[in-house]
């Protein structure tokens, strides 16, 4: 199927900038919702993937932006109970996250631990949780350290 589209009547750079942030924030609203319906879980998945794609279209996209997007996608899939997809995006996050940043690397390991727990893979989950804790110890910003530690505590 080949759908021909007319050139847009809007600035695509601004559209990517808007939708990368809008979809990311919309995903967080759904993540934070106490009880989600199945359609809301699907919307949460679609929003995180849309955000990630729009980020990759931005000229100012660095490796850190997809790292955060992959992490959010892993969390969303874990919340939706889709362990294989959670692990896929956690691995993508681990693959791209700079190793010199313990906060983001800790969250990459947190995502993998969460996915492995969901898949009932205890040893890889424990190893990633251990790595995430080591990273958390190295985070110098106290607020960021607390965020990471609090999320790690939800895994035990």
mmCIF file of C-alpha atoms in Angstrom:
data_model
loop_
_atom_site.group_PDB
_atom_site.id
_atom_site.type_symbol
_atom_site.label_atom_id
_atom_site.label_comp_id
_atom_site.label_asym_id
_atom_site.label_seq_id
_atom_site.Cartn_x
_atom_site.Cartn_y
_atom_site.Cartn_z
ATOM 1 C CA UNK A 1 0.000 0.000 0.000
ATOM 2 C CA UNK A 2 1.507 3.269 -1.107
ATOM 3 C CA UNK A 3 -0.228 6.340 0.203
ATOM 4 C CA UNK A 4 0.856 9.562 -1.430
ATOM 5 C CA UNK A 5 0.762 12.506 0.904
ATOM 6 C CA UNK A 6 0.915 16.125 -0.036
ATOM 7 C CA UNK A 7 3.726 18.137 1.510
ATOM 8 C CA UNK A 8 2.683 19.232 4.990
ATOM 9 C CA UNK A 9 1.395 22.726 5.584
ATOM 10 C CA UNK A 10 3.290 22.862 8.892
ATOM 11 C CA UNK A 11 6.919 22.956 9.965
ATOM 12 C CA UNK A 12 7.924 19.314 10.533
ATOM 13 C CA UNK A 13 10.821 20.333 12.835
ATOM 14 C CA UNK A 14 8.347 21.998 15.168
ATOM 15 C CA UNK A 15 5.955 19.067 14.863
ATOM 16 C CA UNK A 16 8.668 16.580 15.886
ATOM 17 C CA UNK A 17 9.674 18.848 18.764
ATOM 18 C CA UNK A 18 6.053 19.139 19.918
ATOM 19 C CA UNK A 19 5.065 15.478 19.548
ATOM 20 C CA UNK A 20 8.256 14.050 21.066
ATOM 21 C CA UNK A 21 7.513 15.950 24.291
ATOM 22 C CA UNK A 22 3.718 15.752 24.136
ATOM 23 C CA UNK A 23 3.646 11.995 23.664
ATOM 24 C CA UNK A 24 6.334 11.499 26.341
ATOM 25 C CA UNK A 25 4.295 13.529 28.857
ATOM 26 C CA UNK A 26 1.050 11.819 27.832
ATOM 27 C CA UNK A 27 2.723 8.480 28.482
ATOM 28 C CA UNK A 28 3.707 9.625 31.996
ATOM 29 C CA UNK A 29 0.107 10.553 32.762
ATOM 30 C CA UNK A 30 -0.901 6.997 31.901
ATOM 31 C CA UNK A 31 2.040 5.475 33.794
ATOM 32 C CA UNK A 32 0.992 7.410 36.895
ATOM 33 C CA UNK A 33 -2.653 6.349 36.621
ATOM 34 C CA UNK A 34 -3.506 3.941 39.451
ATOM 35 C CA UNK A 35 -5.712 1.687 37.336
ATOM 36 C CA UNK A 36 -5.565 1.515 33.561
ATOM 37 C CA UNK A 37 -7.934 -0.240 31.222
ATOM 38 C CA UNK A 38 -6.611 -2.414 28.402
ATOM 39 C CA UNK A 39 -7.340 0.372 25.880
ATOM 40 C CA UNK A 40 -5.377 2.776 28.104
ATOM 41 C CA UNK A 41 -2.475 0.307 28.221
ATOM 42 C CA UNK A 42 -2.513 0.210 24.431
ATOM 43 C CA UNK A 43 -2.657 4.013 24.283
ATOM 44 C CA UNK A 44 0.291 4.166 26.709
ATOM 45 C CA UNK A 45 2.313 1.874 24.421
ATOM 46 C CA UNK A 46 1.419 3.873 21.329
ATOM 47 C CA UNK A 47 2.299 7.172 23.020
ATOM 48 C CA UNK A 48 5.718 6.023 24.190
ATOM 49 C CA UNK A 49 6.614 4.633 20.774
ATOM 50 C CA UNK A 50 5.379 7.807 19.050
ATOM 51 C CA UNK A 51 7.486 9.911 21.396
ATOM 52 C CA UNK A 52 10.538 7.764 20.722
ATOM 53 C CA UNK A 53 10.080 7.992 16.959
ATOM 54 C CA UNK A 54 9.582 11.754 16.990
ATOM 55 C CA UNK A 55 12.742 12.112 19.101
ATOM 56 C CA UNK A 56 14.734 10.198 16.483
ATOM 57 C CA UNK A 57 13.558 12.679 13.841
ATOM 58 C CA UNK A 58 14.858 15.714 15.732
ATOM 59 C CA UNK A 59 18.130 17.358 14.719
ATOM 60 C CA UNK A 60 19.028 17.857 18.396
ATOM 61 C CA UNK A 61 18.603 14.174 19.251
ATOM 62 C CA UNK A 62 21.570 12.741 21.137
ATOM 63 C CA UNK A 63 22.104 9.165 22.361
ATOM 64 C CA UNK A 64 20.593 10.212 25.686
ATOM 65 C CA UNK A 65 17.175 10.941 24.169
ATOM 66 C CA UNK A 66 16.610 7.451 22.728
ATOM 67 C CA UNK A 67 18.077 5.996 25.936
ATOM 68 C CA UNK A 68 15.333 7.711 27.925
ATOM 69 C CA UNK A 69 12.747 6.745 25.316
ATOM 70 C CA UNK A 70 13.813 3.104 25.344
ATOM 71 C CA UNK A 71 13.680 3.126 29.147
ATOM 72 C CA UNK A 72 10.155 4.571 29.108
ATOM 73 C CA UNK A 73 9.056 1.998 26.528
ATOM 74 C CA UNK A 74 10.503 -0.816 28.661
ATOM 75 C CA UNK A 75 8.614 0.486 31.705
ATOM 76 C CA UNK A 76 5.384 0.815 29.735
ATOM 77 C CA UNK A 77 5.622 -2.702 28.369
ATOM 78 C CA UNK A 78 6.378 -4.009 31.871
ATOM 79 C CA UNK A 79 3.322 -2.211 33.232
ATOM 80 C CA UNK A 80 1.242 -3.695 30.426
ATOM 81 C CA UNK A 81 2.532 -7.166 31.309
ATOM 82 C CA UNK A 82 4.425 -7.639 28.037
ATOM 83 C CA UNK A 83 7.710 -9.051 29.305
ATOM 84 C CA UNK A 84 9.346 -9.840 25.964
ATOM 85 C CA UNK A 85 8.776 -6.302 24.693
ATOM 86 C CA UNK A 86 9.897 -4.874 28.045
ATOM 87 C CA UNK A 87 13.150 -6.842 27.745
ATOM 88 C CA UNK A 88 13.611 -5.797 24.110
ATOM 89 C CA UNK A 89 13.408 -2.101 24.965
ATOM 90 C CA UNK A 90 15.465 -2.515 28.139
ATOM 91 C CA UNK A 91 18.211 -4.094 26.019
ATOM 92 C CA UNK A 92 18.017 -1.244 23.518
ATOM 93 C CA UNK A 93 18.324 1.131 26.466
ATOM 94 C CA UNK A 94 21.356 -0.716 27.834
ATOM 95 C CA UNK A 95 22.955 -0.778 24.382
ATOM 96 C CA UNK A 96 22.794 2.988 23.890
ATOM 97 C CA UNK A 97 23.123 4.432 27.403
ATOM 98 C CA UNK A 98 26.522 6.009 28.052
ATOM 99 C CA UNK A 99 28.354 3.914 30.639
ATOM 100 C CA UNK A 100 29.882 6.996 32.251
ATOM 101 C CA UNK A 101 26.505 8.247 33.496
ATOM 102 C CA UNK A 102 25.541 6.149 36.549
ATOM 103 C CA UNK A 103 22.032 7.625 36.814
ATOM 104 C CA UNK A 104 20.929 6.654 33.318
ATOM 105 C CA UNK A 105 22.919 3.420 33.325
ATOM 106 C CA UNK A 106 21.296 2.526 36.644
ATOM 107 C CA UNK A 107 17.896 3.065 35.090
ATOM 108 C CA UNK A 108 18.858 0.944 32.079
ATOM 109 C CA UNK A 109 19.690 -1.913 34.464
ATOM 110 C CA UNK A 110 16.491 -1.192 36.428
ATOM 111 C CA UNK A 111 14.492 -1.618 33.221
ATOM 112 C CA UNK A 112 16.191 -4.916 32.455
ATOM 113 C CA UNK A 113 15.721 -6.178 36.015
ATOM 114 C CA UNK A 114 12.018 -5.282 35.844
ATOM 115 C CA UNK A 115 11.612 -7.077 32.508
ATOM 116 C CA UNK A 116 13.468 -10.177 33.698
ATOM 117 C CA UNK A 117 11.377 -10.299 36.878
ATOM 118 C CA UNK A 118 8.233 -10.126 34.781
ATOM 119 C CA UNK A 119 9.558 -13.028 32.703
ATOM 120 C CA UNK A 120 10.441 -14.924 35.905
ATOM 121 C CA UNK A 121 14.147 -14.987 35.048
ATOM 122 C CA UNK A 122 15.516 -14.647 38.576
ATOM 123 C CA UNK A 123 19.266 -14.758 37.922
ATOM 124 C CA UNK A 124 19.394 -12.092 35.172
ATOM 125 C CA UNK A 125 16.962 -9.981 37.216
ATOM 126 C CA UNK A 126 19.191 -10.200 40.292
ATOM 127 C CA UNK A 127 22.324 -9.383 38.278
ATOM 128 C CA UNK A 128 20.731 -6.302 36.716
ATOM 129 C CA UNK A 129 19.314 -5.200 40.057
ATOM 130 C CA UNK A 130 22.808 -5.522 41.555
ATOM 131 C CA UNK A 131 24.290 -3.471 38.711
ATOM 132 C CA UNK A 132 21.575 -0.830 39.137
ATOM 133 C CA UNK A 133 22.317 -0.585 42.868
ATOM 134 C CA UNK A 134 26.031 -0.140 42.167
ATOM 135 C CA UNK A 135 25.170 2.652 39.753
ATOM 136 C CA UNK A 136 22.852 4.260 42.300
ATOM 137 C CA UNK A 137 25.718 4.443 44.784
ATOM 138 C CA UNK A 138 27.686 6.466 42.227
ATOM 139 C CA UNK A 139 24.939 9.032 41.478
ATOM 140 C CA UNK A 140 26.111 12.337 42.937
ATOM 141 C CA UNK A 141 22.862 14.307 42.635
ATOM 142 C CA UNK A 142 20.876 13.409 45.754
ATOM 143 C CA UNK A 143 17.445 13.870 44.113
ATOM 144 C CA UNK A 144 18.373 11.654 41.170
ATOM 145 C CA UNK A 145 19.876 9.092 43.504
ATOM 146 C CA UNK A 146 16.675 9.010 45.546
ATOM 147 C CA UNK A 147 14.544 8.564 42.392
ATOM 148 C CA UNK A 148 16.621 5.614 41.254
ATOM 149 C CA UNK A 149 16.812 4.000 44.706
ATOM 150 C CA UNK A 150 13.041 4.368 45.180
ATOM 151 C CA UNK A 151 12.363 2.693 41.833
ATOM 152 C CA UNK A 152 14.808 -0.097 42.672
ATOM 153 C CA UNK A 153 12.996 -0.705 45.942
ATOM 154 C CA UNK A 154 9.816 -1.472 43.987
ATOM 155 C CA UNK A 155 11.639 -4.474 42.508
ATOM 156 C CA UNK A 156 12.396 -6.218 45.803
#
